[in-house]
Amino acid sequence: MPEEKVIIFDTTLRDGEQSPGASLSINEKLEIARQLAVLGVDVIEAGFPVSSPTQFEATKLIAEQLTGPVIAGLARASKGDIEAAGKAIAPAKKRRIHTFIATSPVHMKHKLKKKPDEVLKMAVEAVKCCREFVDDIEFSPEDACRSEMPFLIEILAAVIEAGATTLNIPDTVGYILPYEYGRIIAQLKSDVPGIDKCIISTHCHNDLGMAVANSLTGVRNGARQVECTINGLGERAGNAALEEIVMAIHTRADFFSSQSGSQVRTNIKTTEIHRTSRLVSQLTGFVIQPNKAIVGANAFAHEAGVHVDGILKERTTYEIMKPETIGLGGSRMVLGRHTGRAGFVDRCKHLGFKLTEAEIKHAYERFVEIADKKKEIFDEDLAVLINDEIRIVERTYELQYLHVACGTGTLPTASVKMRVGDEVKTAAACGDGPVDAAYEAIRQATGQSPKLKNYSIRAVTGGKEALGEATVGIIDDGRTFVGRGISTDIIESSAKAYIDAINRMVAAKNKGDQPEVKVEL
Ligand code: KIV
Ligand code: ZN
């Protein structure tokens, strides 16, 4: 059967990063971009370059370093935005500018304070301006799904004429239902002059929980690009989740074969889905709910007796996808305290990590430390440990000793010894619980008292010796810093996560990083 490709446009680093609290450093963005390339996404929307110097630098760095996917930069329909995007993506081998302007009556009247004919003129000028930098131009009529159809058709026809090559149809506020979205895509496909030369794209938000269903209905009606994010990250309730879109197309290939009789497919290497999901969760600090489709911890767990019985008799009774397809549970290779450096390096390579000598040295030291306490180290443990090492920031503060005392009817107390720059400081404090007491002691030792925004802890793998991974978000001067810590002792991982977040905050201040100014879309 002939094949038709659905382009996977990943916007984790742009729309995903707009989620409140999901701020990533430039190196973390690069790390995610590299993994997205391994995953096989076709387009990476690397950022919104005009919005801040950090966004500009991150987009430029990704454009310089990545050779596979198209690198896209977002720009409002204005010369300044388009120039910034054009400059940021200039080093990329394959580059795209994604420009947008709102077209719904409510946005035009209240946000833009412009009449439809002015908006149309701005859209056309923006696309023409993009042509000075690139041939690959995407146009989005923001809030398309609440726009009037005749105006949508008119503006899309005009931007095609001006040179747009991809037409994205955003459901900006997550308002539309699948049946309606399908009809919009079908009508645009049939009524917009010149649209047959362009790719129609979906961009659906999840406010009513419809983002994936809407995107797939778009594909069913002729869209050949889907904009999505890893783990469904994004503004408010998020965007369509890449892993769900890809696995739906993969699993229900029968349903998605097009009317012309072609088979619809994506280029995604599905076995990289799980790893990518974990990396994004780790770096953003957004914990994945256990029952999340495809990548949640329970997505492939069968507990009910009748299900287990069925699975044992015939896997397909209760399982529509194999865990191995998303990169789970293939070989459960176990390392331990007797694994030498060579075995460790070999396993890291097998897992796809490309480490520098210095990173290997640090990671191996940590591995030995953990292997001493935890007999079996699984691939998932190793991945967490390495991701923890390679995102090291300048460590102004380091935990050298932690002692916590707590129990029923006693006041939890903690004492810490910490390296603070070149000095060693000790502090002791009590709190509402052991973690609270440890955090108070850390605040006293470091002299830093950022506001704690969120805290979570999860077991990386099962069993009583499982590594505990703590994730902490702190707020300072309106900016969020996410820290993580791992240990077989959950109080220690909590303390390390807090110190990691404080180190990130201090490193950003030392670098003179300015808080990102939120630019109104
Ligand atoms: O949701 C939206 O409308 C967007 C646009 C910038 C494409 O993210
Ligand atoms: Zn969006």
Coordinates of C-alpha atoms and ligand atoms in Angstrom, one line a residue:
M1 CA 0.0 0.0 0.0
P2 CA 1.4 3.5 -0.8
E3 CA 2.3 5.6 2.2
E4 CA 1.4 9.2 3.2
K5 CA 3.5 10.7 5.9
V6 CA 2.1 12.8 8.8
I7 CA 4.8 15.4 9.8
I8 CA 5.4 15.5 13.5
F9 CA 6.0 19.0 14.6
D10 CA 7.2 19.1 18.2
T11 CA 6.5 22.2 20.2
T12 CA 7.6 21.0 23.6
L13 CA 10.4 23.7 23.7
R14 CA 8.0 26.5 22.7
D15 CA 4.3 25.9 23.6
G16 CA 5.3 23.2 26.1
E17 CA 7.8 25.5 27.8
Q18 CA 5.0 28.1 28.1
S19 CA 3.5 26.0 30.9
P20 CA 3.7 27.9 34.1
G21 CA 6.7 26.6 36.0
A22 CA 8.3 24.6 33.1
S23 CA 11.2 26.8 32.6
L24 CA 14.3 25.1 31.1
S25 CA 17.9 26.3 30.9
I26 CA 19.5 26.6 27.5
N27 CA 21.5 23.4 28.0
E28 CA 18.4 21.5 29.0
K29 CA 16.6 22.7 25.9
L30 CA 19.5 21.5 23.8
E31 CA 19.4 18.2 25.6
I32 CA 15.7 17.8 24.9
A33 CA 16.2 18.9 21.2
R34 CA 18.9 16.2 20.7
Q35 CA 16.6 13.5 22.1
L36 CA 13.7 14.8 19.9
A37 CA 16.0 14.3 16.9
V38 CA 16.7 10.8 18.0
L39 CA 13.0 10.2 18.4
G40 CA 12.6 11.2 14.8
V41 CA 10.4 14.3 14.9
D42 CA 10.3 16.2 11.6
V43 CA 10.1 19.7 13.0
I44 CA 11.3 21.1 16.3
E45 CA 9.8 24.5 17.3
A46 CA 12.8 25.6 19.3
G47 CA 11.4 28.8 20.7
F48 CA 10.0 32.3 20.4
P49 CA 13.2 34.2 19.8
V50 CA 12.0 37.7 20.2
S51 CA 10.5 37.0 23.6
S52 CA 13.8 37.0 25.5
P53 CA 17.6 36.8 25.0
T54 CA 17.5 33.3 26.5
Q55 CA 14.8 32.2 24.0
F56 CA 16.9 33.7 21.2
E57 CA 20.1 32.0 22.4
A58 CA 18.4 28.6 22.9
T59 CA 16.8 28.6 19.4
K60 CA 20.2 29.6 17.9
L61 CA 22.1 27.0 19.7
I62 CA 19.6 24.3 18.6
A63 CA 19.8 25.6 15.1
E64 CA 23.6 25.3 15.2
Q65 CA 23.8 21.9 16.7
L66 CA 21.0 19.9 15.1
T67 CA 21.2 18.6 11.6
G68 CA 18.2 16.3 11.2
P69 CA 14.9 18.0 11.9
V70 CA 13.7 21.3 10.5
I71 CA 14.2 24.0 13.2
A72 CA 11.3 26.4 13.5
G73 CA 11.2 29.8 15.3
L74 CA 7.9 31.4 16.3
A75 CA 7.1 35.0 15.3
R76 CA 4.1 37.3 15.6
A77 CA 3.1 39.0 12.4
S78 CA 5.6 41.8 12.8
K79 CA 8.9 42.7 11.3
G80 CA 10.8 42.7 14.6
D81 CA 9.6 39.2 15.6
I82 CA 10.3 37.8 12.1
E83 CA 13.8 39.3 12.0
A84 CA 14.6 37.8 15.4
A85 CA 13.3 34.4 14.4
G86 CA 15.1 34.5 11.0
K87 CA 18.4 35.3 12.8
A88 CA 18.0 32.7 15.5
I89 CA 17.3 29.9 13.0
A90 CA 19.8 31.1 10.4
P91 CA 22.4 28.4 11.3
A92 CA 20.0 25.5 10.8
K93 CA 20.4 23.3 7.7
K94 CA 16.6 23.1 7.4
R95 CA 14.7 26.1 8.9
R96 CA 11.2 27.4 9.1
I97 CA 9.6 30.6 10.4
H98 CA 6.2 30.1 12.0
T99 CA 4.2 33.3 12.0
F100 CA 0.8 33.9 13.4
I101 CA -1.9 36.5 14.0
A102 CA -5.3 36.1 15.7
T103 CA -8.4 35.8 13.4
S104 CA -11.3 35.3 15.7
P105 CA -13.7 38.2 16.3
V106 CA -13.0 38.2 20.0
H107 CA -9.2 38.3 19.6
M108 CA -9.2 40.9 16.8
K109 CA -11.5 43.2 18.7
H110 CA -10.2 43.0 22.2
K111 CA -6.6 41.9 21.9
L112 CA -5.4 43.3 18.6
K113 CA -7.9 46.1 18.4
K114 CA -7.9 45.7 14.6
K115 CA -10.4 45.2 11.9
P116 CA -10.3 42.0 9.8
D117 CA -8.9 43.8 6.7
E118 CA -6.0 45.2 8.8
V119 CA -5.3 41.7 10.2
L120 CA -5.4 40.2 6.7
K121 CA -2.9 42.8 5.5
M122 CA -0.6 42.2 8.4
A123 CA -0.7 38.4 7.8
V124 CA 0.2 38.8 4.1
E125 CA 3.0 41.3 4.9
A126 CA 4.4 39.0 7.6
V127 CA 4.5 36.0 5.2
K128 CA 6.3 38.2 2.6
C129 CA 8.7 39.3 5.3
C130 CA 9.4 35.7 6.2
R131 CA 10.4 35.0 2.6
E132 CA 13.5 37.3 3.1
F133 CA 14.8 34.6 5.5
V134 CA 13.3 31.2 4.5
D135 CA 11.3 29.4 1.9
D136 CA 9.6 27.2 4.5
I137 CA 6.9 29.4 6.0
E138 CA 4.1 28.3 8.4
F139 CA 1.2 30.6 9.0
S140 CA -1.3 30.2 11.9
P141 CA -4.6 32.1 12.2
E142 CA -4.6 32.1 16.0
D143 CA -7.9 31.0 17.6
A144 CA -8.9 29.6 14.1
C145 CA -11.6 27.4 15.6
R146 CA -13.6 30.5 16.9
S147 CA -12.9 32.4 13.7
E148 CA -15.6 33.0 11.0
M149 CA -15.2 30.5 8.2
P150 CA -15.4 33.0 5.3
F151 CA -12.6 35.1 6.9
L152 CA -10.5 32.1 7.6
I153 CA -10.8 31.0 3.9
E154 CA -10.0 34.5 2.7
I155 CA -6.9 35.0 4.9
L156 CA -5.5 31.5 4.2
A157 CA -5.9 32.0 0.5
A158 CA -4.1 35.3 0.8
V159 CA -1.1 33.9 2.8
I160 CA -0.8 31.0 0.3
E161 CA -0.5 33.6 -2.5
A162 CA 2.1 35.4 -0.4
G163 CA 4.2 32.3 0.0
A164 CA 3.0 30.3 3.1
T165 CA 3.8 26.6 2.7
T166 CA 2.2 25.1 5.8
L167 CA -1.2 26.3 7.1
N168 CA -1.7 25.5 10.8
I169 CA -5.2 25.5 12.3
P170 CA -4.9 26.2 16.0
D171 CA -7.6 25.5 18.5
T172 CA -5.9 28.0 20.8
V173 CA -8.3 27.7 23.7
G174 CA -9.2 24.0 23.4
Y175 CA -12.8 24.8 22.6
I176 CA -13.6 22.6 19.6
L177 CA -15.0 19.1 19.6
P178 CA -13.6 16.4 17.3
Y179 CA -16.6 16.3 14.9
E180 CA -16.4 20.1 14.4
Y181 CA -12.6 20.2 14.0
G182 CA -12.8 17.5 11.4
R183 CA -15.4 19.5 9.5
I184 CA -13.3 22.6 9.6
I185 CA -10.2 20.8 8.2
A186 CA -12.3 19.2 5.5
Q187 CA -13.9 22.5 4.5
L188 CA -10.6 24.3 4.4
K189 CA -9.1 21.5 2.3
S190 CA -11.9 21.8 -0.2
D191 CA -12.6 25.6 -0.3
V192 CA -9.2 27.4 0.2
P193 CA -7.8 28.2 -3.3
G194 CA -4.2 26.9 -3.6
I195 CA -4.4 24.8 -0.4
D196 CA -3.5 21.6 -2.3
K197 CA 0.1 22.9 -2.7
C198 CA 0.3 23.3 1.1
I199 CA 0.5 21.1 4.2
I200 CA -2.5 21.5 6.5
S201 CA -1.5 21.3 10.2
T202 CA -3.3 20.7 13.5
H203 CA -2.5 22.5 16.7
C204 CA -5.0 21.6 19.5
H205 CA -5.0 22.6 23.1
N206 CA -6.5 20.3 25.7
D207 CA -8.8 22.4 27.8
L208 CA -11.7 20.0 27.3
G209 CA -9.5 17.0 27.1
M210 CA -10.0 16.8 23.3
A211 CA -6.5 17.8 22.0
V212 CA -5.5 14.3 20.8
A213 CA -9.0 13.4 19.5
N214 CA -9.2 16.7 17.6
S215 CA -5.7 16.3 16.1
L216 CA -6.5 12.8 14.9
T217 CA -9.8 13.8 13.4
G218 CA -7.8 16.5 11.6
V219 CA -5.5 13.8 10.2
R220 CA -8.5 11.7 9.2
N221 CA -9.8 14.7 7.2
G222 CA -6.6 15.5 5.4
A223 CA -4.2 17.3 7.8
R224 CA -0.6 16.0 7.2
Q225 CA 1.2 17.8 10.1
V226 CA 0.4 17.5 13.8
E227 CA 1.7 19.9 16.3
C228 CA 2.2 18.3 19.7
T229 CA 4.3 18.1 22.8
I230 CA 5.9 15.4 24.8
N231 CA 3.7 14.3 27.7
G232 CA 1.1 16.8 26.4
L233 CA 3.0 19.7 28.1
G234 CA 1.7 23.2 27.3
E235 CA -0.2 26.3 28.3
R236 CA -3.1 25.6 30.8
A237 CA -4.3 22.0 30.2
G238 CA -1.5 21.5 27.6
N239 CA -1.2 20.5 23.9
A240 CA -1.9 17.3 22.1
A241 CA 0.5 14.6 23.5
L242 CA 3.0 13.4 20.9
E243 CA 3.2 9.9 22.3
E244 CA -0.6 9.5 22.1
I245 CA -0.9 10.8 18.5
V246 CA 2.0 8.6 17.3
M247 CA 0.8 5.5 19.0
A248 CA -2.8 6.0 17.9
I249 CA -1.6 6.3 14.3
H250 CA 0.7 3.3 14.8
T251 CA -1.9 1.1 16.5
R252 CA -4.9 2.0 14.4
A253 CA -3.2 2.1 11.0
D254 CA -6.3 0.4 9.7
F255 CA -8.5 3.4 10.6
F256 CA -6.0 6.0 9.4
S257 CA -5.5 4.6 5.9
S258 CA -6.7 7.6 3.8
Q259 CA -9.6 7.7 1.4
S260 CA -7.1 7.5 -1.5
G261 CA -6.1 4.1 -0.1
S262 CA -2.7 5.2 1.2
Q263 CA -1.4 4.2 4.6
V264 CA -0.8 7.1 7.0
R265 CA 2.4 6.8 9.0
T266 CA 4.9 8.9 11.0
N267 CA 8.7 8.9 11.1
I268 CA 8.8 8.5 14.8
K269 CA 11.1 5.8 16.3
T270 CA 8.5 4.6 18.8
T271 CA 11.1 2.8 20.9
E272 CA 12.4 6.2 21.9
I273 CA 9.1 7.4 23.3
H274 CA 9.5 6.3 26.8
R275 CA 13.0 7.7 27.2
T276 CA 12.0 11.0 25.7
S277 CA 9.0 11.3 28.0
R278 CA 11.1 10.6 31.1
L279 CA 13.7 13.1 30.0
V280 CA 11.1 15.9 29.5
S281 CA 9.5 15.0 32.8
Q282 CA 12.8 15.1 34.6
L283 CA 14.1 18.3 33.2
T284 CA 10.8 20.3 33.5
G285 CA 9.9 18.8 36.9
F286 CA 6.4 17.9 35.6
V287 CA 5.6 14.5 37.0
I288 CA 3.7 12.2 34.7
Q289 CA 0.4 11.0 36.2
P290 CA 0.5 7.2 36.7
N291 CA -2.6 6.6 34.5
K292 CA -1.4 8.8 31.7
A293 CA -1.9 7.0 28.3
I294 CA 1.2 5.5 26.8
V295 CA 3.9 6.8 29.2
G296 CA 2.2 6.7 32.7
A297 CA 3.7 4.2 35.1
N298 CA 0.5 2.1 35.0
A299 CA -0.1 2.3 31.2
F300 CA 1.1 -1.3 30.8
A301 CA 0.5 -2.6 34.3
H302 CA -2.1 -5.3 34.7
E303 CA -3.3 -6.1 38.1
A304 CA -6.9 -7.3 38.1
G305 CA -6.8 -11.1 38.3
V306 CA -9.0 -11.7 35.3
H307 CA -6.8 -9.4 33.2
V308 CA -3.5 -11.1 34.3
D309 CA -5.1 -14.4 33.6
G310 CA -6.2 -13.3 30.1
I311 CA -2.8 -11.8 29.3
L312 CA -1.0 -15.0 30.3
K313 CA -3.2 -17.0 28.0
E314 CA -3.0 -14.6 25.1
R315 CA -1.4 -11.1 25.4
T316 CA -3.8 -9.4 23.0
T317 CA -6.8 -10.2 25.2
Y318 CA -6.0 -7.0 27.2
E319 CA -3.0 -5.4 25.6
I320 CA -3.4 -3.4 22.4
M321 CA 0.3 -2.3 22.3
K322 CA 3.4 -4.0 23.3
P323 CA 5.4 -2.2 26.0
E324 CA 8.6 -2.8 24.0
T325 CA 7.2 -0.7 21.1
I326 CA 7.6 2.4 23.2
G327 CA 11.0 1.3 24.5
L328 CA 9.9 -0.3 27.8
G329 CA 11.0 -3.5 29.4
G330 CA 13.0 -4.9 26.5
S331 CA 16.2 -6.2 28.1
R332 CA 16.1 -5.6 31.8
M333 CA 19.8 -5.5 32.0
V334 CA 21.0 -5.2 35.6
L335 CA 24.2 -3.5 36.7
G336 CA 25.6 -3.7 40.3
R337 CA 28.5 -3.0 42.6
H338 CA 30.7 -5.4 40.7
T339 CA 30.1 -3.7 37.3
G340 CA 33.4 -2.1 36.3
R341 CA 33.9 1.2 34.6
A342 CA 34.0 -0.4 31.1
G343 CA 30.7 -2.2 31.7
F344 CA 29.1 1.0 33.0
V345 CA 30.3 3.0 29.9
D346 CA 29.1 0.3 27.6
R347 CA 25.6 0.3 29.1
C348 CA 25.5 4.1 28.9
K349 CA 26.4 4.0 25.2
H350 CA 23.8 1.3 24.7
L351 CA 21.2 3.6 26.3
G352 CA 22.1 6.3 23.8
F353 CA 24.1 8.6 26.1
K354 CA 27.1 10.4 24.6
L355 CA 29.1 11.5 27.6
T356 CA 32.3 13.5 27.8
E357 CA 35.2 12.0 29.9
A358 CA 34.4 14.4 32.8
E359 CA 30.7 13.4 32.7
I360 CA 31.6 9.7 32.7
K361 CA 33.9 10.3 35.7
H362 CA 31.2 12.0 37.8
A363 CA 28.5 9.6 36.7
Y364 CA 30.6 6.6 37.5
E365 CA 31.4 7.9 40.9
R366 CA 27.7 8.4 41.6
F367 CA 27.0 4.9 40.2
V368 CA 29.4 3.3 42.6
E369 CA 28.0 5.3 45.5
I370 CA 24.4 4.1 44.6
A371 CA 25.4 0.6 43.8
D372 CA 26.8 0.3 47.3
K373 CA 23.4 0.8 48.7
K374 CA 21.2 -0.6 46.0
K375 CA 22.1 -4.1 44.7
E376 CA 20.5 -3.9 41.3
I377 CA 20.7 -0.9 39.1
F378 CA 18.3 -1.0 36.2
D379 CA 18.4 0.9 32.9
E380 CA 15.8 3.4 34.3
D381 CA 18.0 4.0 37.4
L382 CA 21.0 4.6 35.1
A383 CA 19.1 7.0 32.9
V384 CA 17.9 9.1 35.9
L385 CA 21.4 9.1 37.4
I386 CA 23.0 10.2 34.1
N387 CA 20.4 12.9 33.4
D388 CA 21.1 14.1 36.9
E389 CA 24.8 14.3 36.3
I390 CA 24.8 16.0 32.9
R391 CA 22.6 18.8 34.0
I392 CA 24.9 19.8 36.8
V393 CA 25.2 23.5 37.3
E394 CA 27.9 25.3 39.2
R395 CA 27.5 24.0 42.7
T396 CA 27.8 26.8 45.2
Y397 CA 26.2 24.6 47.9
E398 CA 26.8 20.9 48.5
L399 CA 25.4 18.6 51.1
Q400 CA 28.1 16.9 53.1
Y401 CA 26.1 15.5 55.9
L402 CA 22.4 15.2 56.9
H403 CA 20.9 13.8 60.0
V404 CA 17.1 13.7 60.6
A405 CA 15.3 12.6 63.7
C406 CA 11.5 12.1 63.7
G407 CA 8.8 9.8 64.9
T408 CA 5.4 9.7 66.4
G409 CA 5.0 12.3 69.2
T410 CA 8.4 13.9 68.6
L411 CA 9.3 17.2 67.0
P412 CA 11.1 16.5 63.7
T413 CA 14.6 17.9 63.7
A414 CA 17.4 18.0 61.1
S415 CA 21.0 19.0 61.1
V416 CA 23.1 19.6 58.0
K417 CA 26.7 20.2 57.2
M418 CA 27.2 21.9 53.9
R419 CA 30.0 23.2 51.7
V420 CA 29.1 26.9 51.0
G421 CA 31.6 28.2 48.5
D422 CA 34.9 27.5 50.2
E423 CA 33.5 27.3 53.7
V424 CA 31.8 24.6 55.6
K425 CA 28.7 25.5 57.5
T426 CA 26.5 23.6 59.9
A427 CA 22.9 24.3 60.9
A428 CA 20.1 22.6 62.8
A429 CA 16.3 23.2 62.7
C430 CA 13.0 21.7 63.5
G431 CA 9.9 21.6 61.2
D432 CA 6.5 20.1 60.6
G433 CA 8.1 17.0 59.2
P434 CA 11.5 15.6 58.4
V435 CA 11.7 17.2 54.9
D436 CA 10.5 20.6 56.3
A437 CA 13.1 20.4 59.1
A438 CA 15.8 19.6 56.5
Y439 CA 14.8 22.5 54.3
E440 CA 14.8 24.9 57.2
A441 CA 18.3 23.7 58.1
I442 CA 19.4 24.2 54.5
R443 CA 18.0 27.7 54.5
Q444 CA 19.9 28.6 57.6
A445 CA 23.2 27.1 56.3
T446 CA 22.9 28.7 52.8
G447 CA 21.3 32.0 53.9
Q448 CA 18.9 31.5 50.9
S449 CA 15.2 31.4 51.5
P450 CA 13.4 31.0 48.2
K451 CA 9.7 30.2 48.3
L452 CA 8.9 26.5 47.8
K453 CA 6.4 26.1 45.0
N454 CA 6.1 22.4 44.6
Y455 CA 7.5 19.2 45.8
S456 CA 7.1 15.6 44.6
I457 CA 8.8 12.3 45.0
R458 CA 8.6 9.1 43.0
A459 CA 10.3 5.7 43.0
V460 CA 12.3 5.3 39.9
T461 CA 11.9 1.5 39.8
G462 CA 10.1 -0.9 42.1
G463 CA 11.2 -2.7 45.2
K464 CA 12.3 -1.7 48.7
E465 CA 15.7 -0.5 47.5
A466 CA 14.2 1.7 44.8
L467 CA 15.9 5.0 44.1
G468 CA 13.7 7.9 45.2
E469 CA 13.7 10.9 42.8
A470 CA 12.6 14.2 44.4
T471 CA 11.6 17.2 42.3
V472 CA 11.4 20.6 43.8
G473 CA 10.2 23.9 42.3
I474 CA 11.3 27.2 44.0
I475 CA 10.3 30.7 43.2
D476 CA 12.6 33.7 43.3
D477 CA 11.9 37.1 41.9
G478 CA 9.0 35.6 39.9
R479 CA 11.2 32.9 38.3
T480 CA 10.8 29.2 38.9
F481 CA 13.9 27.0 39.3
V482 CA 13.4 23.2 39.2
G483 CA 15.8 21.0 41.2
R484 CA 16.1 17.3 41.4
G485 CA 17.9 14.9 43.7
I486 CA 18.2 11.1 43.7
S487 CA 19.1 8.8 46.5
T488 CA 18.0 5.5 48.0
D489 CA 17.0 7.6 51.0
I490 CA 14.0 9.8 50.2
I491 CA 14.8 12.6 52.8
E492 CA 18.3 12.8 51.3
S493 CA 16.9 13.0 47.8
S494 CA 14.5 15.7 48.9
A495 CA 17.4 17.7 50.5
K496 CA 19.5 17.3 47.4
A497 CA 16.6 18.4 45.1
Y498 CA 16.2 21.6 47.2
I499 CA 19.9 22.4 47.1
D500 CA 20.0 21.7 43.4
A501 CA 17.2 24.2 42.8
I502 CA 19.0 26.8 45.0
N503 CA 22.2 26.2 43.0
R504 CA 20.3 26.8 39.8
M505 CA 18.9 30.0 41.2
V506 CA 22.3 31.3 42.3
A507 CA 23.9 30.3 39.0
A508 CA 21.3 32.2 37.1
K509 CA 21.9 35.3 39.3
N510 CA 25.7 35.0 38.9
K511 CA 25.3 34.8 35.1
G512 CA 23.1 38.0 35.3
D513 CA 20.2 36.1 33.6
Q514 CA 17.2 38.4 33.5
P515 CA 13.8 37.0 34.3
E516 CA 12.0 36.1 31.1
V517 CA 9.5 38.8 30.1
K518 CA 6.3 37.1 29.1
V519 CA 5.4 38.4 25.6
E520 CA 1.7 38.5 25.0
L521 CA 0.8 36.1 22.2
Ligands
KIV1 O1 -2.2 27.9 20.5 C1 -1.9 28.7 19.6 O2 -2.7 29.3 18.9 C2 -0.5 28.9 19.3 C3 -0.1 29.7 18.1 C4 1.1 30.5 18.4 C5 0.1 28.7 17.0 O3 0.3 28.3 20.0
ZN2 ZN -0.6 26.7 21.2

